[in-house]
PDB file of C-alpha atoms in Angstrom:
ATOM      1  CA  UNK Q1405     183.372 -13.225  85.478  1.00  0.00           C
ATOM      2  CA  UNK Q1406     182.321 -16.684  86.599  1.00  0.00           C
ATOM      3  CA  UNK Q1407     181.039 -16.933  90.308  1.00  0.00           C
ATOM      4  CA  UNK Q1408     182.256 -20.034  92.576  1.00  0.00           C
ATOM      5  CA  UNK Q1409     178.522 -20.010  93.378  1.00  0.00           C
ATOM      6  CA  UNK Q1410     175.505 -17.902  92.025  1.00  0.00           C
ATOM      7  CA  UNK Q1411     172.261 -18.157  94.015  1.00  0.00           C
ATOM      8  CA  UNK Q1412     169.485 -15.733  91.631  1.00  0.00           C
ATOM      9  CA  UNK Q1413     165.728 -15.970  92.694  1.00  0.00           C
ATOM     10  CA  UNK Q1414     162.885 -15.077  90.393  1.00  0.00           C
ATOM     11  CA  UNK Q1415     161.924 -11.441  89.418  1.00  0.00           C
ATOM     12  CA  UNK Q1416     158.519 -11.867  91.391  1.00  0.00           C
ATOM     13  CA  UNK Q1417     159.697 -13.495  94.543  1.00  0.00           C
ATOM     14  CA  UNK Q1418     160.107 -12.158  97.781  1.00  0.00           C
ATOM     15  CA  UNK Q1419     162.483 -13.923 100.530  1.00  0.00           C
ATOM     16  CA  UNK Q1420     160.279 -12.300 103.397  1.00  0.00           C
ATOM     17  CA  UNK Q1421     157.047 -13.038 102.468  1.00  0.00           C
ATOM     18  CA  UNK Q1422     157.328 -17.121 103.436  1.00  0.00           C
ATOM     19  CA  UNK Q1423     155.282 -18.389 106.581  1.00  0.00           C
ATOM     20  CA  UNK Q1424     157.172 -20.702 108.895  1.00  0.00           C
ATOM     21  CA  UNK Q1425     159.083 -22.297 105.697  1.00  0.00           C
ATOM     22  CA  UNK Q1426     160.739 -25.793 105.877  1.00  0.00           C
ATOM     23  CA  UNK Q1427     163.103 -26.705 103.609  1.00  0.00           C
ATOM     24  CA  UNK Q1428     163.528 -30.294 101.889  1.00  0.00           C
ATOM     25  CA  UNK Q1429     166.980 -31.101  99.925  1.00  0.00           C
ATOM     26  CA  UNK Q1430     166.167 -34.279  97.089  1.00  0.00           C
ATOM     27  CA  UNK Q1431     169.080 -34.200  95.118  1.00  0.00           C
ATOM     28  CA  UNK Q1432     170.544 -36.520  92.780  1.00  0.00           C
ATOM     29  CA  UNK Q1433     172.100 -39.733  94.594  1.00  0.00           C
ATOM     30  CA  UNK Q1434     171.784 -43.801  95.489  1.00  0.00           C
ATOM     31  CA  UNK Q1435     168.655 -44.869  93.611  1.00  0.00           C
ATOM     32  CA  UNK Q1436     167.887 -40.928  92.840  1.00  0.00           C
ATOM     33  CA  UNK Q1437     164.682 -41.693  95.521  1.00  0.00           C
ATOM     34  CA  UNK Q1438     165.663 -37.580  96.650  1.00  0.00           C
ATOM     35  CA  UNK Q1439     165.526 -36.290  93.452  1.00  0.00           C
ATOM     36  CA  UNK Q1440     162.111 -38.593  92.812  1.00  0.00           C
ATOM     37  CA  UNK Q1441     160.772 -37.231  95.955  1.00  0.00           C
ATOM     38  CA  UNK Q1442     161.113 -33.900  95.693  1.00  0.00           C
ATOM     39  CA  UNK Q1443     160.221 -33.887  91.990  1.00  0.00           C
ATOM     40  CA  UNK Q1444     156.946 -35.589  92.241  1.00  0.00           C
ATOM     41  CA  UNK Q1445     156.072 -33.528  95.143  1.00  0.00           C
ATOM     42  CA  UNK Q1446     156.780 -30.336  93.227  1.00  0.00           C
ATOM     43  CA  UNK Q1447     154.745 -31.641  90.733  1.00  0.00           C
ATOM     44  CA  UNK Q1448     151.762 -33.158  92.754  1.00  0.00           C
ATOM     45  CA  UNK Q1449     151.517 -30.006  94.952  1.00  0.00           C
ATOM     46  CA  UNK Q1450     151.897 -27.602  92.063  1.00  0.00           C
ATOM     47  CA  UNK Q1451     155.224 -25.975  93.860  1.00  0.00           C
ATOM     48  CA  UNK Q1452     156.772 -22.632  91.736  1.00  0.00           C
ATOM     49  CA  UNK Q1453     160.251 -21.893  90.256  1.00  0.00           C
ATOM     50  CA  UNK Q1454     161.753 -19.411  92.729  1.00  0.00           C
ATOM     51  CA  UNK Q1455     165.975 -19.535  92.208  1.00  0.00           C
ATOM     52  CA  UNK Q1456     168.839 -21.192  90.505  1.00  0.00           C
ATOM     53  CA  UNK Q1457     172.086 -22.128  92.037  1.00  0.00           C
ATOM     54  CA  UNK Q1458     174.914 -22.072  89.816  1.00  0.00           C
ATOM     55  CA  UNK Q1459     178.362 -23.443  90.607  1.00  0.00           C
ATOM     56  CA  UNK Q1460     182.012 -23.667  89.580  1.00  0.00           C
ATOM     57  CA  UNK Q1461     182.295 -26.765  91.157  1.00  0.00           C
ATOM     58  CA  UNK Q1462     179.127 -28.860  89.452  1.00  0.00           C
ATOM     59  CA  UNK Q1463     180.760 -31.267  86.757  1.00  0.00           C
ATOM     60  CA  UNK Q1464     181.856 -29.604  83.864  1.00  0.00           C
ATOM     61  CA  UNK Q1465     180.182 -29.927  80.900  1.00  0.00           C
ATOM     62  CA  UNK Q1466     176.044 -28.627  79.786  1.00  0.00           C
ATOM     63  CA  UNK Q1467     172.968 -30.440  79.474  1.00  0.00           C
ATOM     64  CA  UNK Q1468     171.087 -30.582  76.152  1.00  0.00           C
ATOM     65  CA  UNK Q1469     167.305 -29.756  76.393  1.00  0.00           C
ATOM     66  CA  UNK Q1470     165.019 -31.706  74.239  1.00  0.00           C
ATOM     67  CA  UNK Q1471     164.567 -28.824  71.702  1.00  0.00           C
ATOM     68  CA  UNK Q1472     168.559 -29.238  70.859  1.00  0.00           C
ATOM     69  CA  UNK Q1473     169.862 -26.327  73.069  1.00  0.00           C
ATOM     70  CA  UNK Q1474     172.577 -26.882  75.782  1.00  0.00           C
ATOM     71  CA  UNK Q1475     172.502 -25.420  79.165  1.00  0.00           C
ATOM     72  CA  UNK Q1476     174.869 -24.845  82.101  1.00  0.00           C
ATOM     73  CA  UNK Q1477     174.258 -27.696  85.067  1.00  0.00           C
ATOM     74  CA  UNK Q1478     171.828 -26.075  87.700  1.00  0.00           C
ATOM     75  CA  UNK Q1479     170.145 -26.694  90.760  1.00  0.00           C
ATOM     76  CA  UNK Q1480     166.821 -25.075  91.623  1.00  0.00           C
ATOM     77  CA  UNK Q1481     164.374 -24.047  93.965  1.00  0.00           C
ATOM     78  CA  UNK Q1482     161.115 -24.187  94.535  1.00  0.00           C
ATOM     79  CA  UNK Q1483     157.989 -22.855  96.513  1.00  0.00           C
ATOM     80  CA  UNK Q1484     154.351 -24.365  97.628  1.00  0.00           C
ATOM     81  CA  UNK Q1485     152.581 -21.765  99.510  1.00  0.00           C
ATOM     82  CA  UNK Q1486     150.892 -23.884 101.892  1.00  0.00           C
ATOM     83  CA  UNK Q1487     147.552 -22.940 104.251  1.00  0.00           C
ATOM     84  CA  UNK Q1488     149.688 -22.343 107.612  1.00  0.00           C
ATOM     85  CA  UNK Q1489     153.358 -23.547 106.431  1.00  0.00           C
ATOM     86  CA  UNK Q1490     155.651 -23.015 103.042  1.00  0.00           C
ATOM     87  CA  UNK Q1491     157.603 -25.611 101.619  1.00  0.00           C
ATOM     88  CA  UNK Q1492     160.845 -24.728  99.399  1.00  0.00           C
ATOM     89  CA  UNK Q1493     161.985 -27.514  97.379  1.00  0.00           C
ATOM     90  CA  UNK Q1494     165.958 -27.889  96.641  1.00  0.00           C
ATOM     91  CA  UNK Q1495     166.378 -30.168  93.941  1.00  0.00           C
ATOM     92  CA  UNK Q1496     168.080 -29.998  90.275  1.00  0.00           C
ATOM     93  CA  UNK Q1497     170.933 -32.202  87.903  1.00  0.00           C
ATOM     94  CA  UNK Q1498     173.821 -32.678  89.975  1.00  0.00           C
ATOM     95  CA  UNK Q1499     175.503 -32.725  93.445  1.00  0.00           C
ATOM     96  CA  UNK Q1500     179.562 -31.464  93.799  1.00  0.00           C
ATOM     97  CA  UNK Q1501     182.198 -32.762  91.690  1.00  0.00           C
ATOM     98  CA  UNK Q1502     184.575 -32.333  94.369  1.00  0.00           C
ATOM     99  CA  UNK Q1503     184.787 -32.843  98.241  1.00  0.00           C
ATOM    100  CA  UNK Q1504     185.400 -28.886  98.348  1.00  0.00           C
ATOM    101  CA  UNK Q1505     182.406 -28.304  96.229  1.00  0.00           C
ATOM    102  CA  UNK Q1506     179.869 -29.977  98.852  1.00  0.00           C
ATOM    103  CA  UNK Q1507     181.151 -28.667 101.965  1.00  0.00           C
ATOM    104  CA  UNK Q1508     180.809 -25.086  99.992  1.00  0.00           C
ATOM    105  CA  UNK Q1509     177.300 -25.615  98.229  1.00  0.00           C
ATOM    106  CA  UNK Q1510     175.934 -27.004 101.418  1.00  0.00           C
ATOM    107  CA  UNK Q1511     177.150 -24.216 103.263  1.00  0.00           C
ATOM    108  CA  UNK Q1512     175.278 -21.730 100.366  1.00  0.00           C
ATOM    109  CA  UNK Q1513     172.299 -24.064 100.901  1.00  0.00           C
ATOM    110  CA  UNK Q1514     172.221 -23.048 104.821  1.00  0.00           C
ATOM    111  CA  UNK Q1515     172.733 -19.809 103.290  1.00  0.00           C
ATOM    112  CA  UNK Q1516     169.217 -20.110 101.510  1.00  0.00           C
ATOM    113  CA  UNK Q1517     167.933 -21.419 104.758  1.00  0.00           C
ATOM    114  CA  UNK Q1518     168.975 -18.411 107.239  1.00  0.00           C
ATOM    115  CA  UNK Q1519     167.629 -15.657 104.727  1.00  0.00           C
ATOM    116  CA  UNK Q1520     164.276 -17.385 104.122  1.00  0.00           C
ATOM    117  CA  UNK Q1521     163.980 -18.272 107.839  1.00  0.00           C
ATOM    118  CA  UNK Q1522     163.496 -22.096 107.125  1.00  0.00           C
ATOM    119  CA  UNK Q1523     162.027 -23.703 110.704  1.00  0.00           C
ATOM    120  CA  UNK Q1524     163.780 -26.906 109.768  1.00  0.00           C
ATOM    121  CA  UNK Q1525     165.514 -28.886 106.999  1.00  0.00           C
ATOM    122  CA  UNK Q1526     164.869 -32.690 105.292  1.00  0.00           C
ATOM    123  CA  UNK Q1527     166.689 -34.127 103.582  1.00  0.00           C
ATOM    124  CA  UNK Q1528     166.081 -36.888 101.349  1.00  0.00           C
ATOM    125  CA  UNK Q1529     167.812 -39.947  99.728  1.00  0.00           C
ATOM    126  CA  UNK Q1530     168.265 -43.453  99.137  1.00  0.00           C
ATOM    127  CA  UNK Q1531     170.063 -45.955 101.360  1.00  0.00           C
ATOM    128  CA  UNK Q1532     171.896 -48.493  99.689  1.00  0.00           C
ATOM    129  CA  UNK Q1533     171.465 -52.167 100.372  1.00  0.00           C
ATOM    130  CA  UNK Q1534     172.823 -54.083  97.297  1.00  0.00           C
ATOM    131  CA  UNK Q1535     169.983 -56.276  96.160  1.00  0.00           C
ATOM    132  CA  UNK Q1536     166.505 -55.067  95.731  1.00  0.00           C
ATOM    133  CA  UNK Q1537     164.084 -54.384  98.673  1.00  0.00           C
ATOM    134  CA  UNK Q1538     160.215 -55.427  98.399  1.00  0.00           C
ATOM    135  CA  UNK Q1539     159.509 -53.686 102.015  1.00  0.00           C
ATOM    136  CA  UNK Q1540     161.828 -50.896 101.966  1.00  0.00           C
ATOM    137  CA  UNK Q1541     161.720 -49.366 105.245  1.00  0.00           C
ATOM    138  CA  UNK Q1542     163.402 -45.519 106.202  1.00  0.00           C
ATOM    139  CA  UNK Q1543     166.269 -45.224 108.042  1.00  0.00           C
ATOM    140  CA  UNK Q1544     166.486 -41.579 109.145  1.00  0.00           C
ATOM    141  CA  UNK Q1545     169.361 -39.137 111.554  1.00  0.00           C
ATOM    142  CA  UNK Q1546     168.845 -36.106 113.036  1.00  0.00           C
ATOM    143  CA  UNK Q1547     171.594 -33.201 114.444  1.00  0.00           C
ATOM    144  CA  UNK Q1548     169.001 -32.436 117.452  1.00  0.00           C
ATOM    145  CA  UNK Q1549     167.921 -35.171 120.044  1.00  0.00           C
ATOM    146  CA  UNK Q1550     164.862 -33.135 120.881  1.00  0.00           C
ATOM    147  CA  UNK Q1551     163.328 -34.210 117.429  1.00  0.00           C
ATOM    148  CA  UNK Q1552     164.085 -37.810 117.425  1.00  0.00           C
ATOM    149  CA  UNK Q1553     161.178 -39.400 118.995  1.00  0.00           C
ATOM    150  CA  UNK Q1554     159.218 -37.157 116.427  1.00  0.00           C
ATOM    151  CA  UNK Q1555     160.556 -39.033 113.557  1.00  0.00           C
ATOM    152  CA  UNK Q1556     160.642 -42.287 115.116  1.00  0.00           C
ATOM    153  CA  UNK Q1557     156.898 -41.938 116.222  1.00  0.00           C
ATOM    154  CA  UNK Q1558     156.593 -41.525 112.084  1.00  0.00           C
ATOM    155  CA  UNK Q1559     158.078 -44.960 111.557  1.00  0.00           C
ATOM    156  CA  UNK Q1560     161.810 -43.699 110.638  1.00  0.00           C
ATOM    157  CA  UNK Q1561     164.196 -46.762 111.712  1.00  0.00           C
ATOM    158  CA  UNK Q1562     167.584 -44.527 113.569  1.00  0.00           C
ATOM    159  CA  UNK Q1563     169.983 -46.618 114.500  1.00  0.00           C
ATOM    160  CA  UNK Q1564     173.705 -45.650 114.846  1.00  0.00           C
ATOM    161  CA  UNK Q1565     175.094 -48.607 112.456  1.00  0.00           C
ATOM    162  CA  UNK Q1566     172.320 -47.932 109.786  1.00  0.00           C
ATOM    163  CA  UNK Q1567     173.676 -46.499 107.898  1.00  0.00           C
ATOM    164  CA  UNK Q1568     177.170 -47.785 108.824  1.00  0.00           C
ATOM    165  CA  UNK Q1569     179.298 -45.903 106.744  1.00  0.00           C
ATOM    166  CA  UNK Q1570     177.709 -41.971 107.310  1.00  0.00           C
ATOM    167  CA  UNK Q1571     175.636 -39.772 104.944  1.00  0.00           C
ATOM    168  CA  UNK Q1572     177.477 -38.771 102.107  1.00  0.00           C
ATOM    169  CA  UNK Q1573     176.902 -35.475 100.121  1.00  0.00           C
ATOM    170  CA  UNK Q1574     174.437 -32.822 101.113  1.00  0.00           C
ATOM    171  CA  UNK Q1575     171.869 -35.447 102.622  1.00  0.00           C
ATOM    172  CA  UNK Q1576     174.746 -35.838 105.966  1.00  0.00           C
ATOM    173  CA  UNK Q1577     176.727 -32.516 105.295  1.00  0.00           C
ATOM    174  CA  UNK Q1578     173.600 -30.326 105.882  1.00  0.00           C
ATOM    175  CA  UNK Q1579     172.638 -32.282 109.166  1.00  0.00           C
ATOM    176  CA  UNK Q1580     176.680 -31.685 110.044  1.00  0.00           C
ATOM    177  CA  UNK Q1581     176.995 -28.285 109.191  1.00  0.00           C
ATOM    178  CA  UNK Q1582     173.240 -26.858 110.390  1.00  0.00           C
ATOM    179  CA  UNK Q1583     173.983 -28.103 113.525  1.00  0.00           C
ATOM    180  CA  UNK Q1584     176.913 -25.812 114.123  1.00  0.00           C
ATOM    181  CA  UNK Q1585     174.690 -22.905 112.965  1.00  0.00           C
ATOM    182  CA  UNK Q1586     171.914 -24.224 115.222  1.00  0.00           C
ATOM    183  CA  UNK Q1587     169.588 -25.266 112.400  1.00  0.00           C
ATOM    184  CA  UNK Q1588     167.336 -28.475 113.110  1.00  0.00           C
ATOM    185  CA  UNK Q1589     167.859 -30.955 110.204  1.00  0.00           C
ATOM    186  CA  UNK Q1590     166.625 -34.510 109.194  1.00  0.00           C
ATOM    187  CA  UNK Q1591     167.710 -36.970 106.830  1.00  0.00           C
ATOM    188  CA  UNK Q1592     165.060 -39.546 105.699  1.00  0.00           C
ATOM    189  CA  UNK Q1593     166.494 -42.300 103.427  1.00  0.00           C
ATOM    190  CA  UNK Q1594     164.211 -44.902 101.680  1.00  0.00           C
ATOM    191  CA  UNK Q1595     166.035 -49.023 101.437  1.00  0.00           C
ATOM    192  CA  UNK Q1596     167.100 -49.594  98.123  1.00  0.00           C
ATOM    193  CA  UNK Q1597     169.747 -51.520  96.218  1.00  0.00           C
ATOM    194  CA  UNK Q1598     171.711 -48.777  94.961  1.00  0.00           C
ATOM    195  CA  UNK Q1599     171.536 -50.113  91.556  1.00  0.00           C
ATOM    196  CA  UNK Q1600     168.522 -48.868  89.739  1.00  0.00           C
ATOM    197  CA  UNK Q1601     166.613 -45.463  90.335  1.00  0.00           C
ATOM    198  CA  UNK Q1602     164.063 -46.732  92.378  1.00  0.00           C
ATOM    199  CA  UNK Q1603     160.082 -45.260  92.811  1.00  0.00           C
ATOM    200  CA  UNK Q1604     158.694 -47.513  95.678  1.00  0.00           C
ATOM    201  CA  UNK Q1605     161.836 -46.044  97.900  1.00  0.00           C
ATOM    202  CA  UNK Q1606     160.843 -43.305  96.790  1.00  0.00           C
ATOM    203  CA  UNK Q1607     157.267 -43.553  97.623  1.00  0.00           C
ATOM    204  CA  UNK Q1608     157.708 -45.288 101.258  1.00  0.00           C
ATOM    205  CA  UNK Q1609     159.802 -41.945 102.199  1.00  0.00           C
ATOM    206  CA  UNK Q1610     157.243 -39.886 100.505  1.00  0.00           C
ATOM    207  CA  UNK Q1611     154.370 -41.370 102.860  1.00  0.00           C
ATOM    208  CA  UNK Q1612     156.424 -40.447 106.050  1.00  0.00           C
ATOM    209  CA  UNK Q1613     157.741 -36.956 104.904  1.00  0.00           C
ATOM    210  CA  UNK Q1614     153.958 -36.517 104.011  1.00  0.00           C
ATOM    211  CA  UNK Q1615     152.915 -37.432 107.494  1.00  0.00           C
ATOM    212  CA  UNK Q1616     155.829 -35.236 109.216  1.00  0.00           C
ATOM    213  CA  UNK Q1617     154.627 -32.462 107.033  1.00  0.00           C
ATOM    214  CA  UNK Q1618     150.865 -32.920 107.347  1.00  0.00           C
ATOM    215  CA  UNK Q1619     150.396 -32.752 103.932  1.00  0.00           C
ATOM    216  CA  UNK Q1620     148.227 -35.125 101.641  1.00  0.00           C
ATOM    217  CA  UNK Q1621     150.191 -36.105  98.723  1.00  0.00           C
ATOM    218  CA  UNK Q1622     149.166 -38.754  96.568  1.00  0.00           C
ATOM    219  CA  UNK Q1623     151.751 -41.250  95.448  1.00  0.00           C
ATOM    220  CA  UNK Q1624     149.891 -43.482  92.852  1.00  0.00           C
ATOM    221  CA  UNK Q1625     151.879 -42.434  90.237  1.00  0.00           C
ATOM    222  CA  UNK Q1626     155.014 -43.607  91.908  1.00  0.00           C
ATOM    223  CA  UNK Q1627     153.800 -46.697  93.053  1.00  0.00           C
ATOM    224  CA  UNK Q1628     152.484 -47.018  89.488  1.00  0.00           C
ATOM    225  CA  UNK Q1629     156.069 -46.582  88.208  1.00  0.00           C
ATOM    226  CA  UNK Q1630     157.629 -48.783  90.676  1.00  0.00           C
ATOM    227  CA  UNK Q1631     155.565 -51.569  89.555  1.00  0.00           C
ATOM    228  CA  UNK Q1632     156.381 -51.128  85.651  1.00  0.00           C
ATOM    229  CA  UNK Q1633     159.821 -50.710  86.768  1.00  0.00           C
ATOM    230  CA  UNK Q1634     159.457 -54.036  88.517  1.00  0.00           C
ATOM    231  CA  UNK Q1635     158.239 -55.686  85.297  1.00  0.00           C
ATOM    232  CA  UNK Q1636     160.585 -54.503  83.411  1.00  0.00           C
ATOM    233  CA  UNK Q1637     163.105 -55.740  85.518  1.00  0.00           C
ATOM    234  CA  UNK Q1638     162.013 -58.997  85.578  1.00  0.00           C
ATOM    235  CA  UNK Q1639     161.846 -59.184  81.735  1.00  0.00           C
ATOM    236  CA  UNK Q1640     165.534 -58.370  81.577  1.00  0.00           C
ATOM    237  CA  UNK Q1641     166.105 -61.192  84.250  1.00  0.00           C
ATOM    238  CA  UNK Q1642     164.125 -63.901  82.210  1.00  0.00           C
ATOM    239  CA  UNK Q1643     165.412 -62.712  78.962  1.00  0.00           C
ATOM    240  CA  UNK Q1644     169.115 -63.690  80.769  1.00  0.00           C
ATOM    241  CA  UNK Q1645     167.910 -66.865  81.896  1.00  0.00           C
ATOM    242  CA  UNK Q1646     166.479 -68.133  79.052  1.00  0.00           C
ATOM    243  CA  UNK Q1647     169.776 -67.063  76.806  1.00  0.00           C
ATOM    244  CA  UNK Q1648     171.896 -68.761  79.365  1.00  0.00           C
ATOM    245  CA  UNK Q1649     169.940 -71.643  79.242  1.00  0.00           C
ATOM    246  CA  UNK Q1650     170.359 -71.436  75.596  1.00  0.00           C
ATOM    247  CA  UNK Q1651     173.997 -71.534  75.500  1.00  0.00           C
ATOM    248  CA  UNK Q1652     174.581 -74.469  77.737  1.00  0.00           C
ATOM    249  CA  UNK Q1653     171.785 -76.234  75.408  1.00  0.00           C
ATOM    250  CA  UNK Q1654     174.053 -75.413  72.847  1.00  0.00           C
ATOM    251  CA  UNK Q1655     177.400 -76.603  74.537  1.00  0.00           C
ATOM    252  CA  UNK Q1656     175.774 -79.823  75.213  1.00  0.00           C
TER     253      UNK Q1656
END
């Protein structure tokens, strides 16, 4: 029997043993800056596998590992234990195939929140612009007023028309939906063009979710990869130009 949704933590983990927990969502979505957030944090800060979330209504087909075997689509969670404050990371492959499926895997993800006693929620993702950003800057929402000079004071840009058409997917639904269960939520999203998956976005949200958190995490790496991503970019726009260039050489 298949469930609609399967939540199943690890062997050796314990829901009540976390210490004023906050939760922060980076799944898959514009630019995949989330998923690159919460990923490289996981990594940086040495976070541990707690759960997997499986679900009916992820798209429908496996992913194949690198050693040749296929698995079912998951998402997963994670756990740093910090010095006064836990942080579980909700990340993984996929967000809803379905407008259904994200109303009812957010609503399992507020699930997650309630039994772990998560303080508050962040979400994370990209904000699409449509041409690429050397400054990106974070635009940011929040379903509590009380918090918003908080996030502004950590150089989060909320405005209502930014962005101007809503947070789609689990980024806006679990600001919408936690506020009707009374859980504080914010949604920090890094500029980017939408077209490319993009590391400095990635890194300019990861400096202010680092300073909201008080947390040190070191984003070299990303800024590393955002300037080889850069290069390489600009060797595929060259390598057009010049071919162009060669064709109307050609016609003339």
């Amino acid at each position: 029997m298949i469930d609609d949704i399967s939540i199943r933590y690890s062997e050796n983990f314990t829901p009540g043993s976390l210490r004023s927990p906050v939760l922060i969502e980076g799944l898959p979505g514009i630019g995949q800056v989330g998923k690159l957030v919460a990923e490289y944090m996981i990594h940086m800060i040495g976070a541990e596998k707690i759960g997997e979330i499986h679900s009916i209504y992820f798209p429908p087909h496996v992913i194949i590992e690198e050693n040749g075997v296929a698995r079912l689509i998951r998402n997963e969670l994670y756990l740093h234990r910090g010095e006064s404050r836990d942080i579980i990371f909700l990340t993984g492959d996929y967000q809803s195939a379905s407008n259904e499926g994200h109303y009812l895997l957010t609503d399992a993800y507020l699930d997650i929140a309630v039994e772990l006693k998560v303080v508050r929620i962040y979400t994370v993702g990209g904000f699409g612009v449509g041409h690429l950003v050397e400054e990106p800057r974070v635009f940011g929402a929040v379903n509590n007023l009380a918090i918003r000079d908080e996030i502004e004071a950590a150089g989060v840009v909320i405005q209502r028309e930014e962005p101007g058409g809503g947070i789609v997917g689990a980024a806006g639904l679990m600001l919408g939906l936690g506020a009707q269960r009374g859980q504080d939520a914010v949604c920090l999203m890094g500029e980017t063009s939408g077209y490319i998956v993009d590391p400095r976005s990635a890194a300019v949200v990861l400096s202010v979710l680092s300073s909201l958190l008080a947390i040190s995490v070191d984003s070299t790496q990303l800024n590393d990869r955002a300037v080889e991503m850069e290069k390489a970019i600009e060797g595929l726009i060259e390598n057009e130009r010049t071919q162009k260039e060669e064709e109307l050489n050609y016609i003339g």
